[in-house]
PDB file of C-alpha atoms and ligand atoms in Angstrom:
ATOM      1  CA  MET A1392     -21.339-224.316  86.542  1.00  0.00           C
ATOM      2  CA  ILE A1393     -20.694-222.314  89.807  1.00  0.00           C
ATOM      3  CA  GLU A1394     -17.627-223.664  91.430  1.00  0.00           C
ATOM      4  CA  LEU A1395     -16.488-222.230  94.929  1.00  0.00           C
ATOM      5  CA  LYS A1396     -13.143-223.184  96.644  1.00  0.00           C
ATOM      6  CA  ASN A1397     -12.143-222.178 100.004  1.00  0.00           C
ATOM      7  CA  ILE A1398     -13.903-218.386  99.310  1.00  0.00           C
ATOM      8  CA  ARG A1399     -12.915-215.975 101.835  1.00  0.00           C
ATOM      9  CA  LYS A1400     -14.313-212.685 102.175  1.00  0.00           C
ATOM     10  CA  ALA A1401     -13.631-210.293 105.346  1.00  0.00           C
ATOM     11  CA  TYR A1402     -14.971-206.117 105.939  1.00  0.00           C
ATOM     12  CA  THR A1403     -12.134-204.110 107.170  1.00  0.00           C
ATOM     13  CA  THR A1404     -12.541-200.802 108.654  1.00  0.00           C
ATOM     14  CA  GLU A1405      -9.783-198.833 110.899  1.00  0.00           C
ATOM     15  CA  TYR A1406      -9.953-200.490 113.440  1.00  0.00           C
ATOM     16  CA  THR A1407     -11.715-203.764 113.280  1.00  0.00           C
ATOM     17  CA  LYS A1408     -11.772-207.081 110.918  1.00  0.00           C
ATOM     18  CA  LEU A1409     -14.832-208.618 110.094  1.00  0.00           C
ATOM     19  CA  GLU A1410     -14.456-212.231 108.503  1.00  0.00           C
ATOM     20  CA  VAL A1411     -17.453-212.816 106.756  1.00  0.00           C
ATOM     21  CA  LEU A1412     -16.782-216.105 104.732  1.00  0.00           C
ATOM     22  CA  LYS A1413     -14.432-218.318 105.748  1.00  0.00           C
ATOM     23  CA  GLY A1414     -13.489-221.149 103.526  1.00  0.00           C
ATOM     24  CA  ILE A1415     -16.795-221.712 101.607  1.00  0.00           C
ATOM     25  CA  ASP A1416     -16.707-224.703  98.846  1.00  0.00           C
ATOM     26  CA  MET A1417     -19.905-225.354  96.828  1.00  0.00           C
ATOM     27  CA  ASN A1418     -20.924-226.316  93.716  1.00  0.00           C
ATOM     28  CA  ILE A1419     -24.055-225.688  91.470  1.00  0.00           C
ATOM     29  CA  GLU A1420     -24.578-227.615  88.669  1.00  0.00           C
ATOM     30  CA  HIS A1421     -26.874-226.605  85.507  1.00  0.00           C
ATOM     31  CA  GLY A1422     -30.574-226.796  85.813  1.00  0.00           C
ATOM     32  CA  GLU A1423     -30.565-226.418  89.759  1.00  0.00           C
ATOM     33  CA  PHE A1424     -33.374-224.860  91.948  1.00  0.00           C
ATOM     34  CA  LEU A1425     -31.622-224.422  95.210  1.00  0.00           C
ATOM     35  CA  SER A1426     -31.714-222.108  98.019  1.00  0.00           C
ATOM     36  CA  ILE A1427     -28.687-221.021 100.596  1.00  0.00           C
ATOM     37  CA  MET A1428     -30.064-220.397 104.232  1.00  0.00           C
ATOM     38  CA  GLY A1429     -28.920-218.716 107.181  1.00  0.00           C
ATOM     39  CA  SER A1430     -30.097-216.300 109.905  1.00  0.00           C
ATOM     40  CA  SER A1431     -29.892-212.679 109.378  1.00  0.00           C
ATOM     41  CA  GLY A1432     -25.955-211.940 109.254  1.00  0.00           C
ATOM     42  CA  SER A1433     -24.718-215.062 108.316  1.00  0.00           C
ATOM     43  CA  GLY A1434     -23.358-213.632 105.328  1.00  0.00           C
ATOM     44  CA  LYS A1435     -25.959-214.701 102.289  1.00  0.00           C
ATOM     45  CA  SER A1436     -25.988-211.694 100.535  1.00  0.00           C
ATOM     46  CA  THR A1437     -22.152-211.559 100.691  1.00  0.00           C
ATOM     47  CA  LEU A1438     -21.946-214.611  99.187  1.00  0.00           C
ATOM     48  CA  LEU A1439     -24.538-214.015  96.463  1.00  0.00           C
ATOM     49  CA  ASN A1440     -22.857-210.667  95.555  1.00  0.00           C
ATOM     50  CA  ILE A1441     -19.558-212.600  94.758  1.00  0.00           C
ATOM     51  CA  ILE A1442     -21.122-215.343  93.055  1.00  0.00           C
ATOM     52  CA  GLY A1443     -23.067-212.506  90.970  1.00  0.00           C
ATOM     53  CA  ILE A1444     -19.639-210.936  90.054  1.00  0.00           C
ATOM     54  CA  LEU A1445     -21.020-207.652  91.981  1.00  0.00           C
ATOM     55  CA  ASP A1446     -18.145-207.888  94.715  1.00  0.00           C
ATOM     56  CA  ASP A1447     -15.007-209.803  94.880  1.00  0.00           C
ATOM     57  CA  TYR A1448     -13.426-212.174  97.187  1.00  0.00           C
ATOM     58  CA  ASP A1449     -10.343-212.163  99.077  1.00  0.00           C
ATOM     59  CA  SER A1450      -8.988-215.582  98.644  1.00  0.00           C
ATOM     60  CA  GLY A1451     -10.079-218.949  96.946  1.00  0.00           C
ATOM     61  CA  ASP A1452     -11.077-219.535  93.591  1.00  0.00           C
ATOM     62  CA  TYR A1453     -14.665-218.846  91.858  1.00  0.00           C
ATOM     63  CA  ARG A1454     -15.159-220.686  88.346  1.00  0.00           C
ATOM     64  CA  PHE A1455     -18.334-219.949  86.351  1.00  0.00           C
ATOM     65  CA  ASP A1456     -18.199-222.468  83.530  1.00  0.00           C
ATOM     66  CA  GLY A1457     -14.601-223.454  84.418  1.00  0.00           C
ATOM     67  CA  GLU A1458     -13.364-219.767  83.625  1.00  0.00           C
ATOM     68  CA  LEU A1459     -11.788-218.172  86.645  1.00  0.00           C
ATOM     69  CA  ILE A1460     -13.271-215.280  88.109  1.00  0.00           C
ATOM     70  CA  LYS A1461     -11.036-213.215  89.992  1.00  0.00           C
ATOM     71  CA  GLY A1462      -9.690-209.708  90.041  1.00  0.00           C
ATOM     72  CA  LEU A1463     -12.070-208.660  86.826  1.00  0.00           C
ATOM     73  CA  SER A1464     -11.615-205.163  85.981  1.00  0.00           C
ATOM     74  CA  GLN A1465     -15.210-203.364  86.278  1.00  0.00           C
ATOM     75  CA  ARG A1466     -15.765-203.217  82.903  1.00  0.00           C
ATOM     76  CA  GLN A1467     -14.863-207.135  82.635  1.00  0.00           C
ATOM     77  CA  ALA A1468     -17.391-207.960  85.518  1.00  0.00           C
ATOM     78  CA  ALA A1469     -20.325-206.218  83.963  1.00  0.00           C
ATOM     79  CA  GLN A1470     -19.556-208.035  80.592  1.00  0.00           C
ATOM     80  CA  TYR A1471     -19.800-211.470  82.457  1.00  0.00           C
ATOM     81  CA  ARG A1472     -22.754-210.566  84.792  1.00  0.00           C
ATOM     82  CA  ASN A1473     -24.792-209.059  81.616  1.00  0.00           C
ATOM     83  CA  ARG A1474     -24.001-212.572  79.766  1.00  0.00           C
ATOM     84  CA  LEU A1475     -24.625-214.934  82.406  1.00  0.00           C
ATOM     85  CA  ILE A1476     -26.847-213.524  85.537  1.00  0.00           C
ATOM     86  CA  GLY A1477     -30.399-212.250  86.238  1.00  0.00           C
ATOM     87  CA  PHE A1478     -30.843-210.959  89.245  1.00  0.00           C
ATOM     88  CA  VAL A1479     -34.026-210.271  92.040  1.00  0.00           C
ATOM     89  CA  PHE A1480     -34.108-208.240  95.063  1.00  0.00           C
ATOM     90  CA  GLN A1481     -36.285-208.292  97.986  1.00  0.00           C
ATOM     91  CA  SER A1482     -37.033-204.474  97.356  1.00  0.00           C
ATOM     92  CA  PHE A1483     -38.025-205.585  93.474  1.00  0.00           C
ATOM     93  CA  ASN A1484     -35.381-202.235  92.118  1.00  0.00           C
ATOM     94  CA  LEU A1485     -38.355-201.469  89.731  1.00  0.00           C
ATOM     95  CA  LEU A1486     -37.809-197.830  87.926  1.00  0.00           C
ATOM     96  CA  SER A1487     -41.097-195.931  89.419  1.00  0.00           C
ATOM     97  CA  PHE A1488     -41.662-193.825  86.470  1.00  0.00           C
ATOM     98  CA  LYS A1489     -41.241-196.618  83.767  1.00  0.00           C
ATOM     99  CA  THR A1490     -44.532-198.923  83.007  1.00  0.00           C
ATOM    100  CA  ALA A1491     -44.342-202.599  83.630  1.00  0.00           C
ATOM    101  CA  LEU A1492     -43.474-203.147  80.195  1.00  0.00           C
ATOM    102  CA  GLU A1493     -40.696-200.770  79.890  1.00  0.00           C
ATOM    103  CA  ASN A1494     -39.074-201.712  83.057  1.00  0.00           C
ATOM    104  CA  VAL A1495     -38.941-205.289  81.388  1.00  0.00           C
ATOM    105  CA  ALA A1496     -37.764-204.088  78.305  1.00  0.00           C
ATOM    106  CA  LEU A1497     -35.061-202.248  79.872  1.00  0.00           C
ATOM    107  CA  PRO A1498     -32.036-204.661  79.657  1.00  0.00           C
ATOM    108  CA  LEU A1499     -32.545-204.940  75.741  1.00  0.00           C
ATOM    109  CA  TYR A1500     -32.711-200.949  75.498  1.00  0.00           C
ATOM    110  CA  TYR A1501     -28.788-201.503  77.000  1.00  0.00           C
ATOM    111  CA  GLN A1502     -27.958-203.993  74.329  1.00  0.00           C
ATOM    112  CA  LYS A1503     -28.871-201.432  71.762  1.00  0.00           C
ATOM    113  CA  VAL A1504     -32.287-203.837  70.565  1.00  0.00           C
ATOM    114  CA  ASP A1505     -34.680-201.722  68.380  1.00  0.00           C
ATOM    115  CA  ARG A1506     -37.694-200.067  70.519  1.00  0.00           C
ATOM    116  CA  ARG A1507     -40.378-202.571  68.100  1.00  0.00           C
ATOM    117  CA  LYS A1508     -38.736-205.732  68.958  1.00  0.00           C
ATOM    118  CA  ARG A1509     -37.824-204.738  72.530  1.00  0.00           C
ATOM    119  CA  GLN A1510     -41.726-204.332  73.292  1.00  0.00           C
ATOM    120  CA  THR A1511     -42.272-207.639  71.529  1.00  0.00           C
ATOM    121  CA  VAL A1512     -40.482-209.551  73.468  1.00  0.00           C
ATOM    122  CA  ALA A1513     -40.737-207.678  76.637  1.00  0.00           C
ATOM    123  CA  MET A1514     -44.669-208.513  76.422  1.00  0.00           C
ATOM    124  CA  GLU A1515     -43.792-212.295  75.888  1.00  0.00           C
ATOM    125  CA  TYR A1516     -41.852-212.175  79.311  1.00  0.00           C
ATOM    126  CA  LEU A1517     -44.598-210.343  80.709  1.00  0.00           C
ATOM    127  CA  ASP A1518     -46.999-213.292  79.770  1.00  0.00           C
ATOM    128  CA  MET A1519     -44.581-215.923  80.892  1.00  0.00           C
ATOM    129  CA  VAL A1520     -45.067-214.556  84.795  1.00  0.00           C
ATOM    130  CA  GLY A1521     -48.908-213.828  83.863  1.00  0.00           C
ATOM    131  CA  LEU A1522     -48.878-210.207  83.511  1.00  0.00           C
ATOM    132  CA  LYS A1523     -50.051-209.651  80.206  1.00  0.00           C
ATOM    133  CA  ASP A1524     -52.819-207.317  80.848  1.00  0.00           C
ATOM    134  CA  TRP A1525     -51.050-205.140  83.422  1.00  0.00           C
ATOM    135  CA  ALA A1526     -48.205-204.305  80.774  1.00  0.00           C
ATOM    136  CA  HIS A1527     -48.605-200.348  80.836  1.00  0.00           C
ATOM    137  CA  HIS A1528     -49.149-200.118  84.508  1.00  0.00           C
ATOM    138  CA  LEU A1529     -46.755-198.583  86.633  1.00  0.00           C
ATOM    139  CA  PRO A1530     -45.185-199.956  89.914  1.00  0.00           C
ATOM    140  CA  ASN A1531     -46.949-198.312  92.282  1.00  0.00           C
ATOM    141  CA  GLN A1532     -50.530-199.486  90.792  1.00  0.00           C
ATOM    142  CA  MET A1533     -49.349-202.889  91.210  1.00  0.00           C
ATOM    143  CA  SER A1534     -49.086-205.209  94.328  1.00  0.00           C
ATOM    144  CA  GLY A1535     -45.909-206.130  95.974  1.00  0.00           C
ATOM    145  CA  GLY A1536     -46.219-209.736  94.148  1.00  0.00           C
ATOM    146  CA  GLN A1537     -47.120-208.627  90.891  1.00  0.00           C
ATOM    147  CA  GLN A1538     -44.092-205.930  90.939  1.00  0.00           C
ATOM    148  CA  GLN A1539     -41.764-209.471  91.834  1.00  0.00           C
ATOM    149  CA  ARG A1540     -42.944-211.075  88.734  1.00  0.00           C
ATOM    150  CA  VAL A1541     -41.853-207.771  86.544  1.00  0.00           C
ATOM    151  CA  ALA A1542     -38.587-207.734  88.164  1.00  0.00           C
ATOM    152  CA  ILE A1543     -38.512-211.656  87.522  1.00  0.00           C
ATOM    153  CA  ALA A1544     -39.385-211.117  83.953  1.00  0.00           C
ATOM    154  CA  ARG A1545     -36.959-208.628  83.553  1.00  0.00           C
ATOM    155  CA  ALA A1546     -34.312-210.953  85.022  1.00  0.00           C
ATOM    156  CA  LEU A1547     -35.254-213.405  82.665  1.00  0.00           C
ATOM    157  CA  ILE A1548     -34.958-211.123  79.390  1.00  0.00           C
ATOM    158  CA  SER A1549     -31.488-211.054  78.791  1.00  0.00           C
ATOM    159  CA  GLN A1550     -31.807-215.186  79.053  1.00  0.00           C
ATOM    160  CA  PRO A1551     -29.114-215.439  81.648  1.00  0.00           C
ATOM    161  CA  LYS A1552     -27.854-218.869  82.818  1.00  0.00           C
ATOM    162  CA  VAL A1553     -28.651-218.545  86.226  1.00  0.00           C
ATOM    163  CA  ILE A1554     -30.953-216.134  88.224  1.00  0.00           C
ATOM    164  CA  LEU A1555     -29.613-214.988  91.918  1.00  0.00           C
ATOM    165  CA  ALA A1556     -32.324-213.937  93.930  1.00  0.00           C
ATOM    166  CA  ASP A1557     -31.459-212.429  97.215  1.00  0.00           C
ATOM    167  CA  GLU A1558     -34.320-212.680  99.936  1.00  0.00           C
ATOM    168  CA  PRO A1559     -37.162-212.115  96.872  1.00  0.00           C
ATOM    169  CA  THR A1560     -40.089-213.100  98.894  1.00  0.00           C
ATOM    170  CA  GLY A1561     -38.800-210.641 102.047  1.00  0.00           C
ATOM    171  CA  ALA A1562     -41.001-207.675 101.322  1.00  0.00           C
ATOM    172  CA  LEU A1563     -43.981-210.138 100.532  1.00  0.00           C
ATOM    173  CA  ASP A1564     -46.801-211.796 102.799  1.00  0.00           C
ATOM    174  CA  THR A1565     -46.967-215.680 102.670  1.00  0.00           C
ATOM    175  CA  ASN A1566     -49.625-216.439  99.984  1.00  0.00           C
ATOM    176  CA  THR A1567     -47.521-213.886  97.423  1.00  0.00           C
ATOM    177  CA  SER A1568     -44.214-215.725  98.574  1.00  0.00           C
ATOM    178  CA  TYR A1569     -45.839-218.676  97.509  1.00  0.00           C
ATOM    179  CA  GLU A1570     -46.686-217.498  94.278  1.00  0.00           C
ATOM    180  CA  VAL A1571     -43.349-216.180  93.606  1.00  0.00           C
ATOM    181  CA  MET A1572     -41.786-219.063  94.409  1.00  0.00           C
ATOM    182  CA  LYS A1573     -44.301-221.166  92.386  1.00  0.00           C
ATOM    183  CA  ILE A1574     -43.266-218.907  88.899  1.00  0.00           C
ATOM    184  CA  PHE A1575     -39.298-219.508  90.222  1.00  0.00           C
ATOM    185  CA  ARG A1576     -40.245-223.716  89.719  1.00  0.00           C
ATOM    186  CA  GLU A1577     -41.912-222.883  86.462  1.00  0.00           C
ATOM    187  CA  ILE A1578     -39.001-221.119  85.176  1.00  0.00           C
ATOM    188  CA  ASN A1579     -36.605-223.584  86.802  1.00  0.00           C
ATOM    189  CA  GLN A1580     -38.561-226.367  84.497  1.00  0.00           C
ATOM    190  CA  GLN A1581     -37.614-224.479  81.706  1.00  0.00           C
ATOM    191  CA  GLY A1582     -33.736-225.313  82.396  1.00  0.00           C
ATOM    192  CA  ILE A1583     -32.572-221.812  84.309  1.00  0.00           C
ATOM    193  CA  THR A1584     -30.596-222.401  86.944  1.00  0.00           C
ATOM    194  CA  ILE A1585     -32.185-220.810  90.032  1.00  0.00           C
ATOM    195  CA  ILE A1586     -30.258-219.954  93.521  1.00  0.00           C
ATOM    196  CA  VAL A1587     -32.653-218.369  96.032  1.00  0.00           C
ATOM    197  CA  VAL A1588     -31.387-216.828  99.442  1.00  0.00           C
ATOM    198  CA  THR A1589     -33.588-216.745 102.402  1.00  0.00           C
ATOM    199  CA  HIS A1590     -33.901-216.845 105.909  1.00  0.00           C
ATOM    200  CA  GLU A1591     -37.194-218.832 106.254  1.00  0.00           C
ATOM    201  CA  HIS A1592     -37.400-221.967 106.221  1.00  0.00           C
ATOM    202  CA  ASP A1593     -40.933-222.541 104.354  1.00  0.00           C
ATOM    203  CA  ILE A1594     -39.419-220.774 101.103  1.00  0.00           C
ATOM    204  CA  ALA A1595     -36.030-222.855 101.345  1.00  0.00           C
ATOM    205  CA  ASN A1596     -38.387-225.770 101.434  1.00  0.00           C
ATOM    206  CA  MET A1597     -39.905-225.252  98.068  1.00  0.00           C
ATOM    207  CA  THR A1598     -36.426-225.364  96.219  1.00  0.00           C
ATOM    208  CA  LYS A1599     -34.701-228.771  95.282  1.00  0.00           C
ATOM    209  CA  ARG A1600     -31.570-228.286  97.873  1.00  0.00           C
ATOM    210  CA  ILE A1601     -30.926-225.990 100.730  1.00  0.00           C
ATOM    211  CA  ILE A1602     -27.411-225.123 101.188  1.00  0.00           C
ATOM    212  CA  HIS A1603     -26.765-223.985 105.240  1.00  0.00           C
ATOM    213  CA  LEU A1604     -24.820-220.981 105.879  1.00  0.00           C
ATOM    214  CA  LYS A1605     -23.787-220.724 109.708  1.00  0.00           C
ATOM    215  CA  ASP A1606     -20.953-218.399 110.874  1.00  0.00           C
ATOM    216  CA  GLY A1607     -19.436-217.713 107.491  1.00  0.00           C
ATOM    217  CA  LEU A1608     -18.941-221.730 106.879  1.00  0.00           C
ATOM    218  CA  ILE A1609     -21.300-224.127 105.088  1.00  0.00           C
ATOM    219  CA  ASP A1610     -23.380-226.314 107.642  1.00  0.00           C
ATOM    220  CA  GLY A1611     -24.444-228.857 105.469  1.00  0.00           C
ATOM    221  CA  SER A1612     -26.743-229.292 102.458  1.00  0.00           C
ATOM    222  CA  THR A1613     -30.260-230.976 102.110  1.00  0.00           C
ATOM    223  CA  SER A1614     -31.914-232.293  99.347  1.00  0.00           C
ATOM    224  CA  VAL A1615     -35.944-231.262  99.867  1.00  0.00           C
ATOM    225  CA  ALA A1616     -38.018-234.150  99.058  1.00  0.00           C
ATOM    226  CA  THR A1617     -40.178-233.537  95.435  1.00  0.00           C
ATOM    227  CA  ALA A1618     -43.375-233.616  97.335  1.00  0.00           C
ATOM    228  CA  SER A1619     -42.650-230.896  99.135  1.00  0.00           C
ATOM    229  CA  ALA A1620     -40.713-229.275  96.432  1.00  0.00           C
ATOM    230  CA  GLY A1621     -43.670-229.282  94.034  1.00  0.00           C
ATOM    231  CA  SER A1622     -46.693-228.801  96.105  1.00  0.00           C
TER     232      SER A1622
HETATM  233  P1  ADP B2223     -27.064-211.879 105.409  1.00  0.00           P
HETATM  234  O1  ADP B2223     -27.387-211.466 104.044  1.00  0.00           O
HETATM  235  O2  ADP B2223     -27.065-213.121 105.805  1.00  0.00           O
HETATM  236  O3  ADP B2223     -27.837-210.907 106.554  1.00  0.00           O
HETATM  237  P2  ADP B2223     -24.908-210.055 104.949  1.00  0.00           P
HETATM  238  O4  ADP B2223     -24.105-210.768 103.964  1.00  0.00           O
HETATM  239  O5  ADP B2223     -25.665-209.154 104.297  1.00  0.00           O
HETATM  240  O6  ADP B2223     -25.739-210.963 105.463  1.00  0.00           O
HETATM  241  O7  ADP B2223     -23.910-209.361 105.964  1.00  0.00           O
HETATM  242  C1  ADP B2223     -22.924-210.313 106.888  1.00  0.00           C
HETATM  243  C2  ADP B2223     -22.323-209.503 107.927  1.00  0.00           C
HETATM  244  O8  ADP B2223     -21.452-208.657 107.528  1.00  0.00           O
HETATM  245  C3  ADP B2223     -22.960-208.607 108.597  1.00  0.00           C
HETATM  246  O9  ADP B2223     -22.672-208.709 109.855  1.00  0.00           O
HETATM  247  C4  ADP B2223     -22.792-207.160 108.080  1.00  0.00           C
HETATM  248  O10 ADP B2223     -23.147-206.621 108.949  1.00  0.00           O
HETATM  249  C5  ADP B2223     -21.677-207.406 107.610  1.00  0.00           C
HETATM  250  N1  ADP B2223     -21.548-206.476 105.998  1.00  0.00           N
HETATM  251  C6  ADP B2223     -22.107-206.646 105.200  1.00  0.00           C
HETATM  252  N2  ADP B2223     -21.726-206.057 104.252  1.00  0.00           N
HETATM  253  C7  ADP B2223     -20.898-204.894 104.640  1.00  0.00           C
HETATM  254  C8  ADP B2223     -19.989-203.766 104.330  1.00  0.00           C
HETATM  255  N3  ADP B2223     -20.134-203.753 102.754  1.00  0.00           N
HETATM  256  N4  ADP B2223     -19.107-203.280 105.077  1.00  0.00           N
HETATM  257  C9  ADP B2223     -19.249-203.669 106.486  1.00  0.00           C
HETATM  258  N5  ADP B2223     -19.549-205.231 106.667  1.00  0.00           N
HETATM  259  C10 ADP B2223     -20.320-205.480 106.026  1.00  0.00           C
HETATM  260 MG1   MG B2224     -28.913-210.280 103.078  1.00  0.00          MG
END
């Protein structure tokens, strides 16, 4: 599904050039549940933003289901993103003045789905993440874990092919982190590909495959034993 070949990316300022990705090769299949793991500053977010078509790369090839994702206009990039990708961030990124239900329904609003239908579908997705009873609460009336589950429901509602999560448990305590990872596993069992970026070993160990990123290069990939991924 996702094929990266020799992807390079540098950030340049007037005086310096920082090479962040130095030739990344990666293949991700449909239905995978994997993590990209590396220390802070190793280029994880840069890589995820390229995969998410939020950012361009300098050289190499990125293909999504065989289609070359390269040098797209803003408009084309947005079209691919809306059709293919759901995002989950460390800071949840919910609209604070909208209820859980309204936050989840938002992508459908942009797709011009009518209000009644939006609300019905959003309620189904809230139910999927165990938050049906919280539909009319505002984000600040919910715990961090609950807010992240709202964000996951919002990412799922446009039926993306892949969910990209950048440090989704970074703002959560250990138990809540595991609950969020459990929801990802359930979603993955429904066939949706999930890529989680993390610097935490225990979080990476809850996915099925770990790709290690080090100094801008892939430093191996490990399969996680099912016992561990399933616990
Ligand atoms: P990670 O997510 O693994 O912590 P990042 O991909 O965010 O790493 O960053 C990798 C390196 O690139 C860091 O040294 C960071 O400071 C630098 N960097 C990230 N984004 C930018 C940017 N927009 N401009 C300049 N440097 C950046
Ligand atoms: Mg990061």
